[in-house]
XYZ file of C-alpha atoms in Angstrom:
600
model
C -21.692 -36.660 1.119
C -23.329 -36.399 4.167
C -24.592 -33.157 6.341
C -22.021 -32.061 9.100
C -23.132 -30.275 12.488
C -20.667 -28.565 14.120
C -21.169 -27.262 17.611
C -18.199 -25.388 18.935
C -16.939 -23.679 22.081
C -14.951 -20.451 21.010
C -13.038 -18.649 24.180
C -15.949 -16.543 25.163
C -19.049 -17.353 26.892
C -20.890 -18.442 24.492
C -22.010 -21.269 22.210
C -22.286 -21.093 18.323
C -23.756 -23.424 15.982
C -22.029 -23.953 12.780
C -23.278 -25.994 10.031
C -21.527 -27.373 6.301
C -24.608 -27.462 4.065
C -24.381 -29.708 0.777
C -25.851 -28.273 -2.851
C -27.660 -30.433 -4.162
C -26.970 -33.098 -1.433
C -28.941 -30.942 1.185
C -30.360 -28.706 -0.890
C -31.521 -28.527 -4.278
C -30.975 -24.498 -4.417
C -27.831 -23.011 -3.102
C -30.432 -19.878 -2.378
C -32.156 -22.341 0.153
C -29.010 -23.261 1.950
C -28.253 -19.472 2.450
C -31.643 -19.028 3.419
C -30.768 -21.976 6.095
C -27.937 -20.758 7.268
C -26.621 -18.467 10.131
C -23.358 -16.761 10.280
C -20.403 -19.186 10.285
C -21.840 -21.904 8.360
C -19.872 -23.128 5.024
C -22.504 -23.773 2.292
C -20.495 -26.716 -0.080
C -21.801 -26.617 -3.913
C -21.042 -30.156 -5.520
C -19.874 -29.601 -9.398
C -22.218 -29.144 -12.002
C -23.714 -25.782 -13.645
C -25.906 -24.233 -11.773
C -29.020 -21.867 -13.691
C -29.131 -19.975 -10.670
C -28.739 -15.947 -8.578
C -27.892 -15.905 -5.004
C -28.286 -13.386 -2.342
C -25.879 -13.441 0.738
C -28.393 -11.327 2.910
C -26.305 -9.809 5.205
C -24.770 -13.701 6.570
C -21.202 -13.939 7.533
C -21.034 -17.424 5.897
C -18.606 -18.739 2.859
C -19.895 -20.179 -0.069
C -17.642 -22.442 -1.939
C -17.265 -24.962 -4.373
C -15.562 -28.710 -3.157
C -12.557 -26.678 -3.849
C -12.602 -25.365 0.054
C -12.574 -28.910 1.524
C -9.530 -30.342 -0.469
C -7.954 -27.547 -2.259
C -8.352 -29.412 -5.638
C -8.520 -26.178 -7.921
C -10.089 -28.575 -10.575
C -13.318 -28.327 -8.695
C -13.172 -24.385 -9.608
C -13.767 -24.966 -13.305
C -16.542 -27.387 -12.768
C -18.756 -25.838 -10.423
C -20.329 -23.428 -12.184
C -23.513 -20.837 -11.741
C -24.253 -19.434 -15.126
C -26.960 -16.700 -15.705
C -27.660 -17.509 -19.248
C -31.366 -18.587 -18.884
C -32.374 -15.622 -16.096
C -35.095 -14.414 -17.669
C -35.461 -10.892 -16.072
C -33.080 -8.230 -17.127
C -33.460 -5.985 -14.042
C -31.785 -8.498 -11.903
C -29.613 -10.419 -13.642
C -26.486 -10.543 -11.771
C -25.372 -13.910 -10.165
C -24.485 -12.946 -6.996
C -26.036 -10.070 -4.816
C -24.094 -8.966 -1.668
C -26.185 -5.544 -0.118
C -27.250 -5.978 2.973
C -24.237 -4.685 5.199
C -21.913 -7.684 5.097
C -18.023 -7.307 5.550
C -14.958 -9.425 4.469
C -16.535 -12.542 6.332
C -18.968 -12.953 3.734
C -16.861 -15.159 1.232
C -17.451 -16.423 -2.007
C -14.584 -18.755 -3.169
C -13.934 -21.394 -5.899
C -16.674 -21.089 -8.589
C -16.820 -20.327 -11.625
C -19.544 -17.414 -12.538
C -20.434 -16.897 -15.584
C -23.063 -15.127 -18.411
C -24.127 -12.899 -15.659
C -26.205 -9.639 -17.069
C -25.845 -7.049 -14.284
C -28.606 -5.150 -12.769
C -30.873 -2.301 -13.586
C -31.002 0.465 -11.903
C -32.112 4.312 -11.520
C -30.867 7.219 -9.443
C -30.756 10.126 -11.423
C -30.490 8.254 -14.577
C -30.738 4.966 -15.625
C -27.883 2.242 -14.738
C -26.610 -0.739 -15.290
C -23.892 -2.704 -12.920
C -22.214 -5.938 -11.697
C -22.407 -8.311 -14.281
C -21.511 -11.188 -12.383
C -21.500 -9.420 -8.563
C -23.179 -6.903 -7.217
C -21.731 -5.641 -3.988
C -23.530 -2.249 -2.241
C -22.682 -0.809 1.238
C -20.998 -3.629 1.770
C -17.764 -5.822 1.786
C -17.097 -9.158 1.113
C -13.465 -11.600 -0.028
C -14.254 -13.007 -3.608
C -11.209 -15.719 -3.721
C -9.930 -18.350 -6.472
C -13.083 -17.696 -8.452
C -12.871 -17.480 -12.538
C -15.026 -14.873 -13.436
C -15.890 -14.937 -16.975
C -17.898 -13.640 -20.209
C -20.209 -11.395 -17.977
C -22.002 -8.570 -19.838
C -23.278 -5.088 -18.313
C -24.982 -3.542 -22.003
C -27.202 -0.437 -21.291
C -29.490 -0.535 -24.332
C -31.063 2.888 -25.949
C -34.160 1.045 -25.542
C -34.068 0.643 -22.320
C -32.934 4.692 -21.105
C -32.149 7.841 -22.949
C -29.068 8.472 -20.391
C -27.024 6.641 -18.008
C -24.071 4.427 -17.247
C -22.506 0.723 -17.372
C -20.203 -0.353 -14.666
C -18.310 -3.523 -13.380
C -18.675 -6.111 -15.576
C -17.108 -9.022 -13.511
C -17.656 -7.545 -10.170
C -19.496 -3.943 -8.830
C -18.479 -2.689 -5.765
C -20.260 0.548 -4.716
C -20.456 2.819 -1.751
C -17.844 0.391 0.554
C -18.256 2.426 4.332
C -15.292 3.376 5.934
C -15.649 0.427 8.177
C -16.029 -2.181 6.120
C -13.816 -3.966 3.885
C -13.521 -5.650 0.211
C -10.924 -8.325 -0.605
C -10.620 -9.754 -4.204
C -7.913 -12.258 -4.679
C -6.108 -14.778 -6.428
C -9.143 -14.754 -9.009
C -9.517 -15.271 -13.014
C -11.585 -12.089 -14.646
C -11.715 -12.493 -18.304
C -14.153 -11.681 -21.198
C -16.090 -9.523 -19.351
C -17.477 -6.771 -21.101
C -19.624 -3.271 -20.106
C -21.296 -0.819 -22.825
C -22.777 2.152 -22.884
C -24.779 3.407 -25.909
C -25.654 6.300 -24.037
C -23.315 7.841 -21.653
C -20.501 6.284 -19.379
C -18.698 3.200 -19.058
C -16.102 1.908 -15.895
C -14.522 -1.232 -14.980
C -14.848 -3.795 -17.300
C -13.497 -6.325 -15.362
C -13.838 -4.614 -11.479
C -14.839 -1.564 -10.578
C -15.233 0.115 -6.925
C -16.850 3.115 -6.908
C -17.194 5.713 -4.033
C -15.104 4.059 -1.540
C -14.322 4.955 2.558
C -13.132 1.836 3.780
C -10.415 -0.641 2.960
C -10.149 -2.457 -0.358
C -7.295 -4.824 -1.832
C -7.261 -6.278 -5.269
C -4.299 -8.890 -5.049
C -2.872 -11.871 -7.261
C -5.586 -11.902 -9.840
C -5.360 -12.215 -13.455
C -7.381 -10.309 -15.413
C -7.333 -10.884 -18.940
C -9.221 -9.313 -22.200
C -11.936 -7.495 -20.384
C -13.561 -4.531 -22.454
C -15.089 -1.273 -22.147
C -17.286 0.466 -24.608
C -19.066 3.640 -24.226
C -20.577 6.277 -26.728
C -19.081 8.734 -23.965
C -16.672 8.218 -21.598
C -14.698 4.621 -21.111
C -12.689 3.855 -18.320
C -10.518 1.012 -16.442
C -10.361 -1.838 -19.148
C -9.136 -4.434 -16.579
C -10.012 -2.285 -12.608
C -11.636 1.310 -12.366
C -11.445 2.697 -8.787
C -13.661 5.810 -9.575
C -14.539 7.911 -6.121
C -12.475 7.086 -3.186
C -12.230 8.890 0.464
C -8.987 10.251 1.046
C -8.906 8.806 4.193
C -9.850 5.283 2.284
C -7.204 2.328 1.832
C -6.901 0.761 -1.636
C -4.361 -1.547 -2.753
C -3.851 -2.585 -6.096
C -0.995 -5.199 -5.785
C 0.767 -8.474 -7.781
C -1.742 -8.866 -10.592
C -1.528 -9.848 -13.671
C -3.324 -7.316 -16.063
C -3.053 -7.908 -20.168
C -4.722 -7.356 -23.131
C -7.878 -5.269 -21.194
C -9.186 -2.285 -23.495
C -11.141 0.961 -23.142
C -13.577 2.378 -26.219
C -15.318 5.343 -26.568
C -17.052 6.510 -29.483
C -17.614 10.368 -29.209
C -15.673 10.947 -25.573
C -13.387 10.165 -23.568
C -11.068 7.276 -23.273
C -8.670 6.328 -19.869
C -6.714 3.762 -18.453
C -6.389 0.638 -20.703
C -5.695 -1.739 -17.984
C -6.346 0.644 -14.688
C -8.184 3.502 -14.193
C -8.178 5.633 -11.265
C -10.950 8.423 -11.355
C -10.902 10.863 -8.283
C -8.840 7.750 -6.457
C -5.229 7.402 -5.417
C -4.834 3.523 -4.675
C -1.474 1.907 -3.987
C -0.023 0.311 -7.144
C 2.400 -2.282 -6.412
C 3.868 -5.581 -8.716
C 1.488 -5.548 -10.931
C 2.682 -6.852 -14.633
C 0.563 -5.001 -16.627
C 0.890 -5.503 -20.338
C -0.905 -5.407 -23.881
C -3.494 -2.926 -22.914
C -4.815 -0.328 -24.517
C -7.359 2.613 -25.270
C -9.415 3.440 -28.631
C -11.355 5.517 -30.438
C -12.362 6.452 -34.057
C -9.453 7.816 -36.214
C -11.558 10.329 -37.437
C -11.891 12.412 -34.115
C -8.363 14.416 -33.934
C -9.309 16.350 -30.615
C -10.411 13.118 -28.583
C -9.411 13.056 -25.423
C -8.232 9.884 -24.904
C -4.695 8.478 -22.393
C -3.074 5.955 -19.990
C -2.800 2.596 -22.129
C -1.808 1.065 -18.913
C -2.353 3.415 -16.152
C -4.696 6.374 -15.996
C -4.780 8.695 -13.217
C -6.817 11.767 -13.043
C -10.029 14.343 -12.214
C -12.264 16.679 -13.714
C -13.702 19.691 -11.719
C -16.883 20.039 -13.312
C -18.041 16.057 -12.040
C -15.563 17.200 -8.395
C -19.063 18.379 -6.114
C -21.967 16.785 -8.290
C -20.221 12.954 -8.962
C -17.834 12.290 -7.184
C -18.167 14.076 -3.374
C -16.937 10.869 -1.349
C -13.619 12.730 -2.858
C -12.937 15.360 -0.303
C -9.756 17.061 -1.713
C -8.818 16.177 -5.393
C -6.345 18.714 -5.081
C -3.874 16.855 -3.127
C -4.195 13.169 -4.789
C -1.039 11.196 -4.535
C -0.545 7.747 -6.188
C 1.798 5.398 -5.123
C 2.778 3.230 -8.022
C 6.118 1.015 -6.968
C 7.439 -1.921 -8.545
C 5.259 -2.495 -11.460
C 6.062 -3.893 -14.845
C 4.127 -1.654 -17.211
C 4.881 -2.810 -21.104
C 3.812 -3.023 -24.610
C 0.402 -0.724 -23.941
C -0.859 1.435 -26.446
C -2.512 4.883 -26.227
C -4.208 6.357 -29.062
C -2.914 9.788 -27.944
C -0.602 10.020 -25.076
C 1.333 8.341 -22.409
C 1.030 4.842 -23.863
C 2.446 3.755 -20.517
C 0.886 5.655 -17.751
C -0.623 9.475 -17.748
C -1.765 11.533 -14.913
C -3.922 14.817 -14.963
C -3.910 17.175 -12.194
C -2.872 14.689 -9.790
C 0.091 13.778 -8.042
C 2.039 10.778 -7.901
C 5.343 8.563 -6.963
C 6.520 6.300 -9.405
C 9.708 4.246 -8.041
C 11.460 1.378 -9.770
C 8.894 0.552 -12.595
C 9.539 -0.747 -15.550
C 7.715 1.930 -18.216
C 9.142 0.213 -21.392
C 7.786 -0.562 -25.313
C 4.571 1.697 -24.591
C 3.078 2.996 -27.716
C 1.268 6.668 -28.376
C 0.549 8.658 -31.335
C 2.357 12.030 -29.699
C 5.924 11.757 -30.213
C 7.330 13.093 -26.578
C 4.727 10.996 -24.762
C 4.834 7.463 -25.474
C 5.799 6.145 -22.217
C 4.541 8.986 -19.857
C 2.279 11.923 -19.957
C 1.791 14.414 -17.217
C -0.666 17.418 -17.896
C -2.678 19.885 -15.921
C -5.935 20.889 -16.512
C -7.793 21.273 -13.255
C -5.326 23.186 -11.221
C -2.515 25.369 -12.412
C 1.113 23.914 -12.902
C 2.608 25.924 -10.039
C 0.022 24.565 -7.433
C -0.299 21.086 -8.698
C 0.826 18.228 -6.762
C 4.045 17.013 -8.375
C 4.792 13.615 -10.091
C 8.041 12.136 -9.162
C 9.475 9.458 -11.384
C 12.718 7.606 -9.805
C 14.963 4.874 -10.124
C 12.621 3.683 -13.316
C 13.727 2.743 -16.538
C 11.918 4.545 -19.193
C 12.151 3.752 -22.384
C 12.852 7.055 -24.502
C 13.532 10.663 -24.226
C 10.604 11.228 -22.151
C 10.403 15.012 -21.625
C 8.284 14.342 -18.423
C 10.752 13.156 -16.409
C 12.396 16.568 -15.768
C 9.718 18.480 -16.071
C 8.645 19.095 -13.046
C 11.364 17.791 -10.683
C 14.951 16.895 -10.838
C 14.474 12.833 -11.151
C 16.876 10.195 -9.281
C 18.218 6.974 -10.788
C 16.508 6.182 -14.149
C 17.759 4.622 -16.886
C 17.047 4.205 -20.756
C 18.073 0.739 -21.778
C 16.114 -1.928 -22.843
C 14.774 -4.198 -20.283
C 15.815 -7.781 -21.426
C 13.244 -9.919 -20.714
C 13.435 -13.819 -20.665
C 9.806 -14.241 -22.492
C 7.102 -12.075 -22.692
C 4.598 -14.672 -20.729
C 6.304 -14.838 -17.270
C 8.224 -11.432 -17.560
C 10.992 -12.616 -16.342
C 14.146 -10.633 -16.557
C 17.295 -12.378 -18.313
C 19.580 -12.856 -15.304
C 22.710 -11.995 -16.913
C 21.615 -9.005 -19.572
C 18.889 -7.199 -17.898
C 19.992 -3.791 -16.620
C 17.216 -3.624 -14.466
C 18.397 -6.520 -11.603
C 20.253 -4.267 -8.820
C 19.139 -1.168 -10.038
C 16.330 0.272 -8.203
C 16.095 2.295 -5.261
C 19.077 0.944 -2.784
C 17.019 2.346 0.216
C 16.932 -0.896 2.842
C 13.010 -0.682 2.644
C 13.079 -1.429 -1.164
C 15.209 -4.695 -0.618
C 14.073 -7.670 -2.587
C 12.965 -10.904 -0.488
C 16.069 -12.774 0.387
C 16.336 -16.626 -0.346
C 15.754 -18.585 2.503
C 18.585 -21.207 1.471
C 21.129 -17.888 0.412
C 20.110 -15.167 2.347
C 22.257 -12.558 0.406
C 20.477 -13.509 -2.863
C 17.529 -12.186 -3.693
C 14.295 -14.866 -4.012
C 13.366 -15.879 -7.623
C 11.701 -14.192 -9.809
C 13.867 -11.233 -8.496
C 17.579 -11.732 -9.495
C 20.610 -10.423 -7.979
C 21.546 -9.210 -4.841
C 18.820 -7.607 -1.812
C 18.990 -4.424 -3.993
C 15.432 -3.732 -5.545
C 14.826 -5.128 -9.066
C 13.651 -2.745 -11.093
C 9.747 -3.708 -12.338
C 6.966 -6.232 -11.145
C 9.595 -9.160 -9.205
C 11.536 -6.482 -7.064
C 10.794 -4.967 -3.627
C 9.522 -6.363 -0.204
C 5.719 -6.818 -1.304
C 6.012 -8.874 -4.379
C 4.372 -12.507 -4.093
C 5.778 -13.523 -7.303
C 7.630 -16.346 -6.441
C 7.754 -19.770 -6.612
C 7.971 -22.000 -3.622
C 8.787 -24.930 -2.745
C 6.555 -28.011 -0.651
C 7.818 -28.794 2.853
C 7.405 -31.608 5.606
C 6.645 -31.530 8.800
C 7.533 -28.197 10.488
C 10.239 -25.634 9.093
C 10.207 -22.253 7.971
C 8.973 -22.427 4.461
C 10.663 -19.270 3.508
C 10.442 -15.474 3.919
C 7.941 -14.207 1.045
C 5.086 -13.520 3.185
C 1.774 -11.822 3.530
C 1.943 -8.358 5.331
C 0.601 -9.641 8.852
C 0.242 -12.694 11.446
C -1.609 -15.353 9.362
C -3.082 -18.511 10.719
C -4.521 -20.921 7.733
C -7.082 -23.407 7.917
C -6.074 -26.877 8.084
C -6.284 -29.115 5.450
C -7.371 -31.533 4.368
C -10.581 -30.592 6.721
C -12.200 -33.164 7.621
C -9.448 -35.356 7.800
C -8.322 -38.491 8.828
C -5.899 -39.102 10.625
C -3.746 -36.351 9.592
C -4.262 -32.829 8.895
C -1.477 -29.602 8.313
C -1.810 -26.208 10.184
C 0.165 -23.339 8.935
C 0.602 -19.945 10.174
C 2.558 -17.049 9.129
C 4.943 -14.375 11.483
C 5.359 -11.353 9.761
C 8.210 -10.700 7.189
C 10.878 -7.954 8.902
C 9.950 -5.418 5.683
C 6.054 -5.937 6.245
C 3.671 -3.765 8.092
C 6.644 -1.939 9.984
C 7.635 -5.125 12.133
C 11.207 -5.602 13.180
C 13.144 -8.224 12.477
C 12.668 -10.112 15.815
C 11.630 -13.489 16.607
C 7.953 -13.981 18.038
C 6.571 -16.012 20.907
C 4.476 -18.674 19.319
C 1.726 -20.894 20.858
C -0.325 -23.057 19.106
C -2.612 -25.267 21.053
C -5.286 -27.938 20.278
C -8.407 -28.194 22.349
C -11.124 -30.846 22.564
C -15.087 -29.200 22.260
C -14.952 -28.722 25.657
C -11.873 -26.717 25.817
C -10.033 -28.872 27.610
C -5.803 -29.216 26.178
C -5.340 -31.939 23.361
C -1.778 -31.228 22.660
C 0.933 -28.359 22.569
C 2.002 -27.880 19.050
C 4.153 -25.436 19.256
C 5.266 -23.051 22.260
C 8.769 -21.201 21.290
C 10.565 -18.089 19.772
C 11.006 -18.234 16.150
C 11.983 -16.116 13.270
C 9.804 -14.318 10.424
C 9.218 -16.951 8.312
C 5.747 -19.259 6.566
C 5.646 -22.238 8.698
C 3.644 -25.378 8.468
C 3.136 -28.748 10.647
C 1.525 -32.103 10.331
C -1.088 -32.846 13.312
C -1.761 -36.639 13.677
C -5.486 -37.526 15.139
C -4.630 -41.266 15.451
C -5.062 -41.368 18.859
C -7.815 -39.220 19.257
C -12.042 -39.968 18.681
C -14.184 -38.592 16.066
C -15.327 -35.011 16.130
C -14.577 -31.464 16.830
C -11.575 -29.599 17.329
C -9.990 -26.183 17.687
C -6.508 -25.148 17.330
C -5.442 -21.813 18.656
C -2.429 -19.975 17.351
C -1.357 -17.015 19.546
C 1.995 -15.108 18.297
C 3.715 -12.047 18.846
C 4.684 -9.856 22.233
C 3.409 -7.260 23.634
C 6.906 -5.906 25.388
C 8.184 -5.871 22.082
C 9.038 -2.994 19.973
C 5.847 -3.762 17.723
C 3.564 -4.533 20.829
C 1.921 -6.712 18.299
C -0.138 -9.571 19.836
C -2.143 -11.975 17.107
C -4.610 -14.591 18.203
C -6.863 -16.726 16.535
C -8.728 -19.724 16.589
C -9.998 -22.411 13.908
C -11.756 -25.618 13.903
C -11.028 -28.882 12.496
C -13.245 -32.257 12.018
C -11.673 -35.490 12.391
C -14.168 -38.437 11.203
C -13.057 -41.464 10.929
């Protein structure tokens, strides 16, 4: 491979230099390539295992496996940095990001793995992001597999102090900056405490302000031990602003535990500790908490879901939490199954919190007390009469679960099983399951409608437009499976939540390359079901019109279209995508510009 310099003319007055570096080809360390490079530059690691830490240092740069070029997600598995032989255990995470960087800062297509966290002391000692350590910062960790990474605070190393994040750390996130893990692998990851605390054993973000989205990841068999307090087998969100934005949305979270050995014990798959994230199609299944047998007053719940606060850690832990009082999950959509509890609420349990739960599926849940296998609501911190209430509607619920009309006169829940297909996809058997059609029949619930049958909802959700109950249902979920199209039509409706514009690829290429771009679906971000002015435009280096891709209305839709370079000489290009009206009723307005390299 050979080193590309790019020089490109963005639509300002300026000139920026942007490089592709090559590890090894280039450089023998990829810590020399970041040291090389300046914001905008792609660092490119060839495949092999790398025995090596990296520091971002406050670039806005990507660093990727071969994956990025071709979108060969072979390369992924194969290019690997491993911390097995770092010799020093106060720094032994793989990859440090803590010097102010924001979503820009990407880190996509490795794999990282036999990361040790790193040390460190506040009031007590600590030990945190086994394979990434992110601090006043944010960053987008994409189509990574994140595996067998190990946080362990020793008793020879402190006599108090806590574990946290064993795939990925994410502390202290300012209110303008933002964090963005998706479409990742996080499995075998473990944190333990001997001495006090233990959260997120495969992510955990902790004292968050500004925007953070966990989306389309599967994270699978990722452990938490503590001699204290365990929480968030698979994600922990523990200290969030109230004012923060936190999405927790279409993963896939199974067989993630939580262990505690004289404490407490929360949220098998997801814990949320002073936090109220959005929880939205997630299938989350097989997980569960434990704790000795012996201990009959342990304080352990939530085998899938755990939501909840303590007064006593309110002013000295967990500040960035302005007003626990008035905590308010959103948890829509999920499929939340087969999760065990060694106490209560195998399925999901909340303490002193509020929440909405709407067309879930909260089914085959396992806890010891007998009214509380699916769902457990208590109140600890605040008095019933002043707490925040949890609504449960249009859900089916396995059970005579007592908490359902506890507190509020509940809407549109059933009892029956939930048929599904298999328990690997979760797919709902099309003509048994009594959850197709059933959830909330609001018009902002719909499923996505099939492009081809418009009535029809889009596979995995079955039925009509009415929400599914559980993980397929509702406008949000990115479930299902599509299709590959030529040359330019609209690929379908199941789309991100805003104006999208990909990169092209392949890139380089020769002569051919695809661009595809994204108008909003009607459901997402409030947008109205109106077709958008579309432009997309190719310029030479210089600025100067290449062609006129596209300049016309069109509907909501995914759409993609082949660019031919034939006629055109070697070099740089940008393509500019501009979308949307201002005298519209969104106002919305989306423009953005890429570049692509044609060598031939």
């Amino acid at each position: 491979m050979k080193r590309i310099f790019i020089t490109i003319l963005f639509f300002v007055a300026s000139f920026v230099i942007a490089q592709i570096k090559y590890v090894p080809t280039d450089y023998v360390k990829i810590q020399d390539a970041i040291d090389d490079s300046k914001d905008g530059d792609v660092i490119i690691i060839e495949e092999g295992i790398y025995y090596q830490q990296i520091n971002f240092k406050g670039k806005a740069i990507t660093v990727a496996s071969e994956f990025f070029i071709d979108d060969d997600t072979s390369h992924i598995s194969k290019t690997i940095i491993d911390g097995s032989q770092i010799i020093s255990q106060d720094s032994a995470s793989l990859v440090y990001i803590n010097s102010g960087e924001d979503s820009t800062s990407v880190l996509t297509g490795l794999t990282l793995q036999n990361g040790k966290g790193t040390y460190g002391k506040w009031t007590y000692e600590n030990v945190y992001g086994g394979a990434i350590e992110i601090y006043q910062s944010g960053a987008t960790i994409s189509y990574n597999i994140i595996k067998e990474n190990k946080c362990d605070l020793d008793v020879e190393l402190a006599d108090w102090g806590g574990a946290w994040g064993g795939g990925i750390d994410c502390w202290e996130l300012p209110k303008h900056k933002s964090i963005i893990i998706h479409n990742n692998i996080f499995k075998n990851n473990m944190i333990k405490s001997h001495i006090a605390q233990a959260m997120g054993g495969g992510i955990l973000l902790m004292d968050i302000y500004g925007k953070a989205r966990i989306s389309s990841n599967k994270i699978i068999n990722n452990q938490v031990e503590s001699i204290k307090s365990g929480y968030g087998g698979g994600i922990c969100v523990a200290g969030a602003n109230n004012k923060a934005q936190i999405v927790i949305d279409n993963n896939y979270i199974a067989s993630n535990s939580t262990y505690s050995l004289l404490g407490s014990t929360k949220g098998g798959g997801i814990a949320c500790y002073f936090s109220d994230p959005i929880i939205r199609n997630n299938i989350i299944v097989y997980n569960q908490t434990k704790y000795p047998t012996t201990i009959a007053s342990f304080d352990a719940f939530g085998g899938g879901i755990a939501v909840f606060w303590y007064i006593d850690y309110w002013q000295s832990d967990f500040p960035v939490c302005e007003d626990p009082y008035n905590l308010v999950s959103v948890i829509e959509n999920n499929t939340i199954a087969y999760n065990n509890d060694k106490k209560a609420g195998g399925g999901v349990a909340f303490r002193s919190v509020g929440a909405r739960l709407k067309n879930n599926i909260i089914g085959c849940n396992f806890a010891n007390e007998q009214n509380n296998k699916q769902i457990k609501i208590e109140y600890k911190e605040v008095s019933e009469d002043k707490a925040r209430t949890v609504y449960v509607d249009y859900c089916n619920v396995e059970g005579d679960c007592e908490e359902l009309s506890k507190f509020h006169k509940a809407v549109g829940n059933i009892n029956i099983f939930p048929e599904f297909k298999d328990e690997e996809n979760w797919y709902l058997k099309k003509e048994l399951s009594p959850c197709i059609d059933n959830g909330d029949p609001n018009e902002k619930y719909k499923d996505l409608a099939n492009p081809q049958y418009i009535d029809q909802a889009y596979f995995p959700a079955l039925g009509s437009l009415r929400n599914d109950i559980g993980a397929f249902g509702g406008p949000y979920s990115k479930w299902a499976e599509m299709g590959k199209p030529t040359n330019i039509k609209n690929k379908s409706t199941l789309l991100m939540d805003n104006f999208y514009l990909s990169q092209n690829f392949p890139n380089p290429f020769n002569p051919s390359t695809i661009i595809k771009y994204q108008i909003p679906h009607p459901s997402a971000g409030g947008v109205k079901s109106e077709k958008a002015n579309v432009k997309l435009v190719v310029y030479d280096i210089l600025g100067r019109v290449v062609t006129t891709l596209v300049n016309e209305k069109q509907k909501p839709g995914s759409y993609e279209i082949d660019f031919d370079g034939s006629e055109l000489t070697s070099g740089i290009y940008l393509y500019r995508l501009r979308a949307g009206d201002p005298a519209s009723s969104t106002g919305q307005v989306f423009v953005e510009t890429k570049k692509m390299i044609l060598i031939k």
